[in-house]
């Protein structure tokens, strides 16, 4: 493919950094611009290995700032946007829903407005790829899967804000003819995951002999995908999806939270040379999350059949790789768990 200038929003975050790395390394003829506000979740240390590459650059910008986003489109003239910037943590959305409306909904509309203005007359030459979540579909019972046709039924302020942003993206396709693509992915895990989410939080706590907080009975089910498999799916979809299309991304890898944490404890005992069963003793059941969705599970048939994508890693292998990454990146973990994180943790977990 010929030269392209792509703005990747949220590139300093967990998934965004893997997407940026993949595009910078796979496509030396593309200019990759990482646009990120560097909130608590954004960390340029995630991209140390690509920051000196000639096809990578960073622009610090907040997508809530419509004027600035317009200026950036005028200056950089991007051919495409891959949009990942978001407030992404359900528990924080329960504390402060408006922050999620501002970034996830208004921020997305600001980007769409810039695309609408600056790409006018040549919408077919540009692409707006919106990265979303399976949480927009709501919660499943014990049976069934989310397909691309499942009706939206979000329950948390986070998923409601992502659902709204998805609707806006599709509305800009239907109304103005902008070339948009949406993908809805299941829970990701892997390196650089901020330790407010279940897996990295538990790795950090196990290492420090702190309680592992399990919400409710630990029976909620999530469908886990290795983050690099998600980044590869985004690459495949970005390059091959027809305009206006939606793809669900997932790898049929469902775990109850408690079974997942028990597996993690086993791996950690081995890695930390602890007697078998030591880490499991840290499991502590705490007050459930309000509106806690019971089960998420993706049907990835469309992506597999139409674009030939499938996950590359078994979960046990991926989880072990993830633990290895955290244990050998102690400085990264120390940096992100100092300061504001301590306050967040106390606020979330002290009286739970
Ligand atoms: P993250 O919280 O790790 O990173 C979010 C990034 O966005 C950070 O770098 C942050 O600085 C940036 N950001 C936040 N607000 C911003 C703003 N106003 N302006 C500019 N930048 C801003 O999130 P993540 O887990 O990497 O998720 C990335 C995207 O993927 C999100 O859109 C999320 O909804 C979606 N998603 C996440 C998962 C998951 O399991 N984590 C699963 C499916 C979809
Ligand atoms: P999380 O990683 O926050 O992702 P999401 O809510 O987007 O699925 O949570 C994954 C699951 O783990 C979810 O069912 C909530 C649960 N959970 C806990 O039991 N304890 C915790 O401390 C956290 C953060 C999550």
mmCIF file of C-alpha atoms and ligand atoms in Angstrom:
data_model
loop_
_atom_site.group_PDB
_atom_site.id
_atom_site.type_symbol
_atom_site.label_atom_id
_atom_site.label_comp_id
_atom_site.label_asym_id
_atom_site.label_seq_id
_atom_site.Cartn_x
_atom_site.Cartn_y
_atom_site.Cartn_z
ATOM 1 C CA UNK A 1 0.000 0.000 0.000
ATOM 2 C CA UNK A 2 1.170 3.524 -0.751
ATOM 3 C CA UNK A 3 2.236 6.120 1.795
ATOM 4 C CA UNK A 4 -0.323 6.985 4.410
ATOM 5 C CA UNK A 5 -0.452 9.331 7.348
ATOM 6 C CA UNK A 6 -2.419 7.761 10.182
ATOM 7 C CA UNK A 7 -3.400 9.380 13.460
ATOM 8 C CA UNK A 8 -3.754 6.757 16.180
ATOM 9 C CA UNK A 9 -5.538 8.258 19.188
ATOM 10 C CA UNK A 10 -4.827 6.854 22.639
ATOM 11 C CA UNK A 11 -1.538 5.436 21.380
ATOM 12 C CA UNK A 12 0.147 5.851 24.759
ATOM 13 C CA UNK A 13 -2.399 3.601 26.476
ATOM 14 C CA UNK A 14 -2.511 -0.163 26.834
ATOM 15 C CA UNK A 15 -4.002 -1.335 23.528
ATOM 16 C CA UNK A 16 -3.071 1.831 21.627
ATOM 17 C CA UNK A 17 0.642 1.302 22.299
ATOM 18 C CA UNK A 18 0.481 -2.197 20.808
ATOM 19 C CA UNK A 19 -1.385 -0.867 17.770
ATOM 20 C CA UNK A 20 1.146 1.954 17.298
ATOM 21 C CA UNK A 21 4.081 -0.487 17.620
ATOM 22 C CA UNK A 22 2.540 -2.876 15.126
ATOM 23 C CA UNK A 23 1.838 -0.182 12.517
ATOM 24 C CA UNK A 24 5.227 1.538 12.956
ATOM 25 C CA UNK A 25 7.077 -1.762 12.519
ATOM 26 C CA UNK A 26 4.890 -3.366 9.839
ATOM 27 C CA UNK A 27 4.457 -0.303 7.640
ATOM 28 C CA UNK A 28 7.661 1.749 7.393
ATOM 29 C CA UNK A 29 6.057 3.701 4.520
ATOM 30 C CA UNK A 30 3.234 4.972 6.776
ATOM 31 C CA UNK A 31 3.629 7.991 9.048
ATOM 32 C CA UNK A 32 2.147 7.082 12.400
ATOM 33 C CA UNK A 33 1.100 9.971 14.613
ATOM 34 C CA UNK A 34 0.290 9.036 18.185
ATOM 35 C CA UNK A 35 -2.277 11.560 19.460
ATOM 36 C CA UNK A 36 -2.739 11.260 23.208
ATOM 37 C CA UNK A 37 -3.548 13.534 26.165
ATOM 38 C CA UNK A 38 -1.386 11.440 28.509
ATOM 39 C CA UNK A 39 -4.009 10.997 31.212
ATOM 40 C CA UNK A 40 -3.220 8.733 34.185
ATOM 41 C CA UNK A 41 -3.563 5.804 31.724
ATOM 42 C CA UNK A 42 -1.251 7.178 29.039
ATOM 43 C CA UNK A 43 2.444 6.450 29.314
ATOM 44 C CA UNK A 44 5.053 7.150 26.653
ATOM 45 C CA UNK A 45 7.329 4.590 28.314
ATOM 46 C CA UNK A 46 5.032 2.022 26.627
ATOM 47 C CA UNK A 47 6.568 3.070 23.297
ATOM 48 C CA UNK A 48 10.261 3.412 24.160
ATOM 49 C CA UNK A 49 11.263 0.876 21.508
ATOM 50 C CA UNK A 50 9.643 2.810 18.642
ATOM 51 C CA UNK A 51 10.011 6.452 19.714
ATOM 52 C CA UNK A 52 13.119 7.001 17.566
ATOM 53 C CA UNK A 53 11.741 5.409 14.409
ATOM 54 C CA UNK A 54 11.485 7.897 11.530
ATOM 55 C CA UNK A 55 7.849 7.023 10.813
ATOM 56 C CA UNK A 56 6.672 7.685 14.405
ATOM 57 C CA UNK A 57 5.726 10.975 16.027
ATOM 58 C CA UNK A 58 3.803 12.058 19.090
ATOM 59 C CA UNK A 59 1.300 14.893 19.464
ATOM 60 C CA UNK A 60 0.022 15.698 22.931
ATOM 61 C CA UNK A 61 -3.627 16.645 22.522
ATOM 62 C CA UNK A 62 -6.924 16.212 24.274
ATOM 63 C CA UNK A 63 -9.767 15.005 22.054
ATOM 64 C CA UNK A 64 -12.202 16.998 24.195
ATOM 65 C CA UNK A 65 -10.659 20.149 22.684
ATOM 66 C CA UNK A 66 -12.514 20.598 19.364
ATOM 67 C CA UNK A 67 -10.450 23.604 18.256
ATOM 68 C CA UNK A 68 -7.159 21.818 18.816
ATOM 69 C CA UNK A 69 -8.360 18.676 17.030
ATOM 70 C CA UNK A 70 -9.430 20.804 14.063
ATOM 71 C CA UNK A 71 -5.984 22.451 13.981
ATOM 72 C CA UNK A 72 -4.238 19.092 14.116
ATOM 73 C CA UNK A 73 -6.241 17.851 11.118
ATOM 74 C CA UNK A 74 -5.383 21.074 9.257
ATOM 75 C CA UNK A 75 -1.668 20.763 10.050
ATOM 76 C CA UNK A 76 -1.102 17.038 9.700
ATOM 77 C CA UNK A 77 -3.678 16.215 6.999
ATOM 78 C CA UNK A 78 -4.142 12.603 8.080
ATOM 79 C CA UNK A 79 -5.328 10.023 5.552
ATOM 80 C CA UNK A 80 -6.908 7.949 8.291
ATOM 81 C CA UNK A 81 -7.686 7.838 11.994
ATOM 82 C CA UNK A 82 -7.605 4.780 14.219
ATOM 83 C CA UNK A 83 -9.423 5.935 17.329
ATOM 84 C CA UNK A 84 -8.645 4.286 20.666
ATOM 85 C CA UNK A 85 -8.444 7.241 23.079
ATOM 86 C CA UNK A 86 -11.008 6.745 25.806
ATOM 87 C CA UNK A 87 -11.702 6.593 29.474
ATOM 88 C CA UNK A 88 -11.677 2.818 29.767
ATOM 89 C CA UNK A 89 -12.290 1.652 33.338
ATOM 90 C CA UNK A 90 -15.807 0.629 34.425
ATOM 91 C CA UNK A 91 -15.167 1.322 38.125
ATOM 92 C CA UNK A 92 -14.032 4.880 37.385
ATOM 93 C CA UNK A 93 -17.133 5.375 35.219
ATOM 94 C CA UNK A 94 -19.296 4.494 38.206
ATOM 95 C CA UNK A 95 -17.530 7.236 40.218
ATOM 96 C CA UNK A 96 -17.523 9.890 37.485
ATOM 97 C CA UNK A 97 -19.820 9.209 34.503
ATOM 98 C CA UNK A 98 -19.483 12.692 33.020
ATOM 99 C CA UNK A 99 -15.758 12.261 32.383
ATOM 100 C CA UNK A 100 -16.739 9.303 30.180
ATOM 101 C CA UNK A 101 -19.304 11.351 28.259
ATOM 102 C CA UNK A 102 -16.740 14.091 27.710
ATOM 103 C CA UNK A 103 -13.927 11.943 26.356
ATOM 104 C CA UNK A 104 -15.738 8.952 24.879
ATOM 105 C CA UNK A 105 -18.749 10.680 23.366
ATOM 106 C CA UNK A 106 -17.816 14.340 22.821
ATOM 107 C CA UNK A 107 -14.175 13.524 22.081
ATOM 108 C CA UNK A 108 -15.264 11.044 19.405
ATOM 109 C CA UNK A 109 -17.696 13.543 17.883
ATOM 110 C CA UNK A 110 -14.916 16.178 17.836
ATOM 111 C CA UNK A 111 -12.765 13.783 15.789
ATOM 112 C CA UNK A 112 -15.686 12.944 13.490
ATOM 113 C CA UNK A 113 -16.376 16.643 12.937
ATOM 114 C CA UNK A 114 -12.751 17.240 12.007
ATOM 115 C CA UNK A 115 -12.900 14.294 9.601
ATOM 116 C CA UNK A 116 -16.149 15.576 8.136
ATOM 117 C CA UNK A 117 -14.673 19.023 7.520
ATOM 118 C CA UNK A 118 -11.148 18.177 6.384
ATOM 119 C CA UNK A 119 -11.962 15.087 4.305
ATOM 120 C CA UNK A 120 -14.968 16.665 2.563
ATOM 121 C CA UNK A 121 -15.218 15.784 -1.126
ATOM 122 C CA UNK A 122 -12.901 12.819 -0.742
ATOM 123 C CA UNK A 123 -14.448 10.662 1.947
ATOM 124 C CA UNK A 124 -13.686 7.565 -0.127
ATOM 125 C CA UNK A 125 -9.948 8.283 0.217
ATOM 126 C CA UNK A 126 -9.978 8.368 4.012
ATOM 127 C CA UNK A 127 -10.931 5.975 6.783
ATOM 128 C CA UNK A 128 -12.157 6.527 10.321
ATOM 129 C CA UNK A 129 -11.658 3.329 12.343
ATOM 130 C CA UNK A 130 -13.360 3.332 15.732
ATOM 131 C CA UNK A 131 -12.135 0.829 18.326
ATOM 132 C CA UNK A 132 -14.896 -0.263 20.661
ATOM 133 C CA UNK A 133 -15.805 -2.919 23.159
ATOM 134 C CA UNK A 134 -18.127 -5.906 23.471
ATOM 135 C CA UNK A 135 -19.538 -4.281 26.636
ATOM 136 C CA UNK A 136 -21.936 -2.246 24.447
ATOM 137 C CA UNK A 137 -23.956 -5.437 23.933
ATOM 138 C CA UNK A 138 -24.727 -5.749 27.647
ATOM 139 C CA UNK A 139 -24.622 -8.996 29.585
ATOM 140 C CA UNK A 140 -25.236 -12.594 28.516
ATOM 141 C CA UNK A 141 -26.703 -15.381 30.630
ATOM 142 C CA UNK A 142 -24.961 -18.746 30.686
ATOM 143 C CA UNK A 143 -25.659 -19.375 26.982
ATOM 144 C CA UNK A 144 -25.131 -17.523 23.712
ATOM 145 C CA UNK A 145 -22.639 -15.126 22.151
ATOM 146 C CA UNK A 146 -22.505 -11.528 20.957
ATOM 147 C CA UNK A 147 -22.629 -11.246 17.161
ATOM 148 C CA UNK A 148 -22.408 -8.082 15.068
ATOM 149 C CA UNK A 149 -26.224 -8.134 14.974
ATOM 150 C CA UNK A 150 -26.780 -8.253 18.739
ATOM 151 C CA UNK A 151 -28.797 -5.237 19.907
ATOM 152 C CA UNK A 152 -26.957 -2.713 22.054
ATOM 153 C CA UNK A 153 -27.859 -2.892 25.751
ATOM 154 C CA UNK A 154 -25.133 -1.181 27.787
ATOM 155 C CA UNK A 155 -25.349 -1.181 31.586
ATOM 156 C CA UNK A 156 -22.369 0.766 32.938
ATOM 157 C CA UNK A 157 -21.652 4.450 32.305
ATOM 158 C CA UNK A 158 -18.500 3.253 30.492
ATOM 159 C CA UNK A 159 -20.357 0.933 28.125
ATOM 160 C CA UNK A 160 -23.148 3.491 27.650
ATOM 161 C CA UNK A 161 -20.552 6.069 26.576
ATOM 162 C CA UNK A 162 -18.876 3.614 24.198
ATOM 163 C CA UNK A 163 -22.267 2.604 22.767
ATOM 164 C CA UNK A 164 -23.078 6.261 22.170
ATOM 165 C CA UNK A 165 -19.748 6.834 20.416
ATOM 166 C CA UNK A 166 -20.351 3.774 18.194
ATOM 167 C CA UNK A 167 -23.747 5.181 17.220
ATOM 168 C CA UNK A 168 -22.192 8.544 16.327
ATOM 169 C CA UNK A 169 -19.552 6.885 14.158
ATOM 170 C CA UNK A 170 -22.217 4.940 12.234
ATOM 171 C CA UNK A 171 -24.417 8.057 12.016
ATOM 172 C CA UNK A 172 -21.545 9.979 10.367
ATOM 173 C CA UNK A 173 -21.194 7.153 7.862
ATOM 174 C CA UNK A 174 -24.913 7.040 7.097
ATOM 175 C CA UNK A 175 -25.457 10.814 7.110
ATOM 176 C CA UNK A 176 -22.298 12.256 5.563
ATOM 177 C CA UNK A 177 -20.791 9.251 3.799
ATOM 178 C CA UNK A 178 -17.578 9.164 5.838
ATOM 179 C CA UNK A 179 -15.772 5.824 5.450
ATOM 180 C CA UNK A 180 -16.062 4.354 8.933
ATOM 181 C CA UNK A 181 -15.314 0.956 10.428
ATOM 182 C CA UNK A 182 -16.126 -0.197 13.975
ATOM 183 C CA UNK A 183 -14.755 -3.193 15.852
ATOM 184 C CA UNK A 184 -16.007 -4.467 19.193
ATOM 185 C CA UNK A 185 -13.477 -6.525 21.098
ATOM 186 C CA UNK A 186 -13.574 -8.638 24.236
ATOM 187 C CA UNK A 187 -11.352 -8.073 27.316
ATOM 188 C CA UNK A 188 -7.674 -7.718 26.469
ATOM 189 C CA UNK A 189 -4.672 -8.771 28.543
ATOM 190 C CA UNK A 190 -0.902 -8.480 28.108
ATOM 191 C CA UNK A 191 2.060 -6.139 28.650
ATOM 192 C CA UNK A 192 1.528 -2.475 29.605
ATOM 193 C CA UNK A 193 -1.966 -3.055 31.000
ATOM 194 C CA UNK A 194 -2.676 -0.429 33.669
ATOM 195 C CA UNK A 195 -2.968 -2.100 37.110
ATOM 196 C CA UNK A 196 -6.480 -0.877 37.817
ATOM 197 C CA UNK A 197 -7.819 -3.764 35.689
ATOM 198 C CA UNK A 198 -8.248 -7.285 37.071
ATOM 199 C CA UNK A 199 -5.192 -9.101 35.703
ATOM 200 C CA UNK A 200 -2.410 -6.525 36.221
ATOM 201 C CA UNK A 201 -3.907 -5.410 39.553
ATOM 202 C CA UNK A 202 -3.818 -9.019 40.746
ATOM 203 C CA UNK A 203 -0.267 -9.593 39.488
ATOM 204 C CA UNK A 204 0.880 -6.489 41.376
ATOM 205 C CA UNK A 205 -0.961 -7.486 44.562
ATOM 206 C CA UNK A 206 0.242 -11.096 44.511
ATOM 207 C CA UNK A 207 3.802 -9.930 44.094
ATOM 208 C CA UNK A 208 3.410 -7.593 47.078
ATOM 209 C CA UNK A 209 1.484 -10.129 49.197
ATOM 210 C CA UNK A 210 -1.585 -7.910 49.199
ATOM 211 C CA UNK A 211 -5.198 -9.184 49.114
ATOM 212 C CA UNK A 212 -6.602 -9.982 45.636
ATOM 213 C CA UNK A 213 -10.045 -8.318 45.596
ATOM 214 C CA UNK A 214 -12.651 -10.474 43.855
ATOM 215 C CA UNK A 215 -15.976 -8.748 43.289
ATOM 216 C CA UNK A 216 -19.047 -10.686 44.449
ATOM 217 C CA UNK A 217 -18.617 -14.440 44.126
ATOM 218 C CA UNK A 218 -16.085 -14.325 41.307
ATOM 219 C CA UNK A 219 -18.565 -16.024 38.984
ATOM 220 C CA UNK A 220 -18.660 -13.294 36.320
ATOM 221 C CA UNK A 221 -17.286 -14.441 32.990
ATOM 222 C CA UNK A 222 -14.998 -12.497 30.667
ATOM 223 C CA UNK A 223 -13.673 -13.577 27.254
ATOM 224 C CA UNK A 224 -9.929 -12.784 27.265
ATOM 225 C CA UNK A 225 -7.837 -11.940 24.221
ATOM 226 C CA UNK A 226 -4.085 -11.332 24.053
ATOM 227 C CA UNK A 227 -3.559 -7.642 23.242
ATOM 228 C CA UNK A 228 -1.199 -8.352 20.324
ATOM 229 C CA UNK A 229 -3.909 -10.485 18.720
ATOM 230 C CA UNK A 230 -6.262 -7.510 19.043
ATOM 231 C CA UNK A 231 -3.672 -5.215 17.426
ATOM 232 C CA UNK A 232 -3.292 -7.697 14.559
ATOM 233 C CA UNK A 233 -7.084 -7.851 14.134
ATOM 234 C CA UNK A 234 -7.209 -4.035 13.945
ATOM 235 C CA UNK A 235 -4.512 -4.133 11.262
ATOM 236 C CA UNK A 236 -6.431 -6.727 9.224
ATOM 237 C CA UNK A 237 -9.772 -4.922 9.598
ATOM 238 C CA UNK A 238 -8.308 -1.468 8.886
ATOM 239 C CA UNK A 239 -6.878 -2.709 5.601
ATOM 240 C CA UNK A 240 -9.666 -5.033 4.447
ATOM 241 C CA UNK A 241 -13.068 -4.096 5.862
ATOM 242 C CA UNK A 242 -15.642 -2.664 3.522
ATOM 243 C CA UNK A 243 -16.890 0.807 4.368
ATOM 244 C CA UNK A 244 -19.457 0.993 7.156
ATOM 245 C CA UNK A 245 -18.696 -2.494 8.409
ATOM 246 C CA UNK A 246 -18.531 -3.810 11.972
ATOM 247 C CA UNK A 247 -16.433 -6.718 13.228
ATOM 248 C CA UNK A 248 -16.518 -8.465 16.593
ATOM 249 C CA UNK A 249 -13.096 -9.538 17.859
ATOM 250 C CA UNK A 250 -12.623 -12.396 20.328
ATOM 251 C CA UNK A 251 -11.097 -15.824 20.640
ATOM 252 C CA UNK A 252 -13.598 -18.056 22.506
ATOM 253 C CA UNK A 253 -11.634 -17.859 25.723
ATOM 254 C CA UNK A 254 -14.111 -17.564 28.567
ATOM 255 C CA UNK A 255 -13.057 -17.641 32.192
ATOM 256 C CA UNK A 256 -14.879 -16.970 35.420
ATOM 257 C CA UNK A 257 -12.917 -14.396 37.388
ATOM 258 C CA UNK A 258 -12.207 -16.856 40.174
ATOM 259 C CA UNK A 259 -10.865 -19.590 37.862
ATOM 260 C CA UNK A 260 -8.699 -17.047 36.086
ATOM 261 C CA UNK A 261 -7.260 -15.746 39.365
ATOM 262 C CA UNK A 262 -6.569 -19.293 40.598
ATOM 263 C CA UNK A 263 -4.636 -19.990 37.395
ATOM 264 C CA UNK A 264 -2.760 -16.717 37.830
ATOM 265 C CA UNK A 265 -1.909 -17.635 41.445
ATOM 266 C CA UNK A 266 -0.505 -20.988 40.264
ATOM 267 C CA UNK A 267 1.691 -19.280 37.669
ATOM 268 C CA UNK A 268 2.842 -16.653 40.176
ATOM 269 C CA UNK A 269 3.726 -19.303 42.819
ATOM 270 C CA UNK A 270 5.946 -20.982 40.240
ATOM 271 C CA UNK A 271 7.571 -17.749 39.038
ATOM 272 C CA UNK A 272 8.133 -16.389 42.555
ATOM 273 C CA UNK A 273 9.377 -19.734 43.912
ATOM 274 C CA UNK A 274 6.541 -19.883 46.397
ATOM 275 C CA UNK A 275 5.099 -23.088 47.798
ATOM 276 C CA UNK A 276 2.067 -24.189 45.737
ATOM 277 C CA UNK A 277 -1.121 -22.648 47.153
ATOM 278 C CA UNK A 278 0.585 -19.626 48.752
ATOM 279 C CA UNK A 279 -0.795 -16.912 46.461
ATOM 280 C CA UNK A 280 -4.344 -18.319 46.465
ATOM 281 C CA UNK A 281 -4.541 -17.474 50.155
ATOM 282 C CA UNK A 282 -4.558 -13.797 49.136
ATOM 283 C CA UNK A 283 -7.942 -14.150 47.388
ATOM 284 C CA UNK A 284 -10.460 -11.936 49.188
ATOM 285 C CA UNK A 285 -14.113 -11.657 48.207
ATOM 286 C CA UNK A 286 -15.275 -8.043 48.346
ATOM 287 C CA UNK A 287 -18.463 -6.099 47.681
ATOM 288 C CA UNK A 288 -19.677 -6.598 44.119
ATOM 289 C CA UNK A 289 -19.463 -3.919 41.430
ATOM 290 C CA UNK A 290 -22.777 -2.060 40.929
ATOM 291 C CA UNK A 291 -24.552 -3.288 37.784
ATOM 292 C CA UNK A 292 -21.862 -5.977 37.297
ATOM 293 C CA UNK A 293 -22.406 -7.661 33.897
ATOM 294 C CA UNK A 294 -22.543 -11.441 34.350
ATOM 295 C CA UNK A 295 -20.970 -12.677 31.156
ATOM 296 C CA UNK A 296 -19.382 -11.400 27.951
ATOM 297 C CA UNK A 297 -18.620 -13.771 25.066
ATOM 298 C CA UNK A 298 -17.858 -12.919 21.454
ATOM 299 C CA UNK A 299 -18.788 -14.855 18.339
ATOM 300 C CA UNK A 300 -15.824 -14.030 16.051
ATOM 301 C CA UNK A 301 -17.116 -16.069 13.062
ATOM 302 C CA UNK A 302 -17.388 -13.073 10.718
ATOM 303 C CA UNK A 303 -13.804 -11.955 11.329
ATOM 304 C CA UNK A 304 -12.458 -15.499 11.033
ATOM 305 C CA UNK A 305 -14.417 -16.430 7.902
ATOM 306 C CA UNK A 306 -14.234 -13.154 5.993
ATOM 307 C CA UNK A 307 -10.768 -11.906 6.926
ATOM 308 C CA UNK A 308 -9.020 -15.093 8.058
ATOM 309 C CA UNK A 309 -8.005 -13.744 11.483
ATOM 310 C CA UNK A 310 -7.662 -16.059 14.445
ATOM 311 C CA UNK A 311 -5.976 -15.717 17.836
ATOM 312 C CA UNK A 312 -2.367 -16.878 17.975
ATOM 313 C CA UNK A 313 -1.950 -17.774 21.649
ATOM 314 C CA UNK A 314 -3.506 -20.183 24.133
ATOM 315 C CA UNK A 315 -4.543 -18.335 27.285
ATOM 316 C CA UNK A 316 -2.222 -20.242 29.661
ATOM 317 C CA UNK A 317 0.740 -19.354 27.471
ATOM 318 C CA UNK A 318 -0.351 -15.721 27.108
ATOM 319 C CA UNK A 319 -0.927 -15.322 30.829
ATOM 320 C CA UNK A 320 2.502 -16.722 31.613
ATOM 321 C CA UNK A 321 4.087 -14.343 29.086
ATOM 322 C CA UNK A 322 2.180 -11.487 30.722
ATOM 323 C CA UNK A 323 3.379 -12.421 34.215
ATOM 324 C CA UNK A 324 6.953 -12.626 32.879
ATOM 325 C CA UNK A 325 6.590 -9.148 31.398
ATOM 326 C CA UNK A 326 5.417 -7.624 34.692
ATOM 327 C CA UNK A 327 8.107 -9.374 36.725
ATOM 328 C CA UNK A 328 10.830 -8.119 34.428
ATOM 329 C CA UNK A 329 9.413 -4.573 34.143
ATOM 330 C CA UNK A 330 9.389 -3.647 37.799
ATOM 331 C CA UNK A 331 10.331 -0.044 37.108
ATOM 332 C CA UNK A 332 7.307 0.423 34.811
ATOM 333 C CA UNK A 333 5.041 -1.050 37.484
ATOM 334 C CA UNK A 334 6.583 1.051 40.279
ATOM 335 C CA UNK A 335 6.185 4.226 38.236
ATOM 336 C CA UNK A 336 2.507 3.684 37.449
ATOM 337 C CA UNK A 337 1.571 2.535 40.958
ATOM 338 C CA UNK A 338 3.153 5.471 42.781
ATOM 339 C CA UNK A 339 1.398 8.763 43.476
ATOM 340 C CA UNK A 340 -2.188 9.077 42.235
ATOM 341 C CA UNK A 341 -2.634 5.300 41.966
ATOM 342 C CA UNK A 342 -2.370 4.909 45.758
ATOM 343 C CA UNK A 343 -5.222 7.347 46.270
ATOM 344 C CA UNK A 344 -7.329 5.647 43.618
ATOM 345 C CA UNK A 345 -6.699 2.253 45.205
ATOM 346 C CA UNK A 346 -7.664 3.403 48.694
ATOM 347 C CA UNK A 347 -10.804 5.061 47.398
ATOM 348 C CA UNK A 348 -11.888 1.951 45.442
ATOM 349 C CA UNK A 349 -10.971 -0.804 47.851
ATOM 350 C CA UNK A 350 -10.685 0.503 51.427
ATOM 351 C CA UNK A 351 -14.323 0.087 52.453
ATOM 352 C CA UNK A 352 -15.324 -2.554 49.971
HETATM 353 P P1 LIG B 1 -6.296 2.817 28.355
HETATM 354 O O1 LIG B 1 -7.105 3.439 29.439
HETATM 355 O O2 LIG B 1 -5.152 1.943 28.706
HETATM 356 O O3 LIG B 1 -5.699 3.974 27.406
HETATM 357 C C1 LIG B 1 -6.479 5.050 26.991
HETATM 358 C C2 LIG B 1 -5.547 6.058 26.328
HETATM 359 O O4 LIG B 1 -6.340 7.155 25.872
HETATM 360 C C3 LIG B 1 -4.481 6.645 27.266
HETATM 361 O O5 LIG B 1 -3.242 6.709 26.630
HETATM 362 C C4 LIG B 1 -5.016 8.033 27.593
HETATM 363 O O6 LIG B 1 -3.981 8.961 27.873
HETATM 364 C C5 LIG B 1 -5.750 8.368 26.304
HETATM 365 N N1 LIG B 1 -6.821 9.352 26.539
HETATM 366 C C6 LIG B 1 -7.792 9.313 27.498
HETATM 367 N N2 LIG B 1 -8.557 10.402 27.427
HETATM 368 C C7 LIG B 1 -8.068 11.156 26.398
HETATM 369 C C8 LIG B 1 -8.452 12.394 25.822
HETATM 370 N N3 LIG B 1 -9.476 13.106 26.323
HETATM 371 N N4 LIG B 1 -7.754 12.846 24.765
HETATM 372 C C9 LIG B 1 -6.720 12.147 24.255
HETATM 373 N N5 LIG B 1 -6.292 10.980 24.778
HETATM 374 C C10 LIG B 1 -6.974 10.486 25.837
HETATM 375 O O7 LIG B 1 -7.347 2.084 27.422
HETATM 376 P P2 LIG B 1 -7.217 0.693 26.634
HETATM 377 O O8 LIG B 1 -7.568 -0.409 27.559
HETATM 378 O O9 LIG B 1 -5.931 0.659 25.898
HETATM 379 O O10 LIG B 1 -8.416 0.843 25.601
HETATM 380 C C11 LIG B 1 -8.219 1.482 24.357
HETATM 381 C C12 LIG B 1 -9.517 1.464 23.568
HETATM 382 O O11 LIG B 1 -9.920 0.126 23.357
HETATM 383 C C13 LIG B 1 -10.672 2.164 24.280
HETATM 384 O O12 LIG B 1 -11.420 2.854 23.321
HETATM 385 C C14 LIG B 1 -11.466 1.029 24.877
HETATM 386 O O13 LIG B 1 -12.835 1.369 24.991
HETATM 387 C C15 LIG B 1 -11.242 -0.066 23.842
HETATM 388 N N6 LIG B 1 -11.303 -1.454 24.343
HETATM 389 C C16 LIG B 1 -10.587 -1.827 25.450
HETATM 390 C C17 LIG B 1 -10.616 -3.155 25.867
HETATM 391 C C18 LIG B 1 -9.797 -3.630 27.052
HETATM 392 O O14 LIG B 1 -9.905 -4.789 27.434
HETATM 393 N N7 LIG B 1 -8.934 -2.814 27.633
HETATM 394 C C19 LIG B 1 -11.395 -4.086 25.178
HETATM 395 C C20 LIG B 1 -12.106 -3.666 24.046
HETATM 396 C C21 LIG B 1 -12.049 -2.343 23.636
HETATM 397 P P1 LIG B 2 -11.901 -5.279 34.520
HETATM 398 O O1 LIG B 2 -10.492 -5.733 34.335
HETATM 399 O O2 LIG B 2 -12.165 -4.019 35.255
HETATM 400 O O3 LIG B 2 -12.567 -5.261 33.083
HETATM 401 P P2 LIG B 2 -14.155 -5.110 32.665
HETATM 402 O O4 LIG B 2 -14.911 -4.644 33.837
HETATM 403 O O5 LIG B 2 -14.079 -4.077 31.596
HETATM 404 O O6 LIG B 2 -14.571 -6.461 32.185
HETATM 405 O O7 LIG B 2 -12.679 -6.441 35.278
HETATM 406 C C1 LIG B 2 -12.702 -7.771 34.786
HETATM 407 C C2 LIG B 2 -13.581 -8.583 35.698
HETATM 408 O O8 LIG B 2 -12.960 -8.676 36.991
HETATM 409 C C3 LIG B 2 -14.942 -7.961 35.957
HETATM 410 O O9 LIG B 2 -15.917 -9.003 36.057
HETATM 411 C C4 LIG B 2 -14.793 -7.258 37.291
HETATM 412 C C5 LIG B 2 -13.784 -8.132 38.013
HETATM 413 N N1 LIG B 2 -12.876 -7.439 38.971
HETATM 414 C C6 LIG B 2 -12.699 -7.953 40.253
HETATM 415 O O10 LIG B 2 -13.300 -8.980 40.632
HETATM 416 N N2 LIG B 2 -11.832 -7.312 41.092
HETATM 417 C C7 LIG B 2 -11.164 -6.185 40.727
HETATM 418 O O11 LIG B 2 -10.410 -5.618 41.564
HETATM 419 C C8 LIG B 2 -11.341 -5.673 39.398
HETATM 420 C C9 LIG B 2 -10.616 -4.439 38.944
HETATM 421 C C10 LIG B 2 -12.210 -6.341 38.545
#
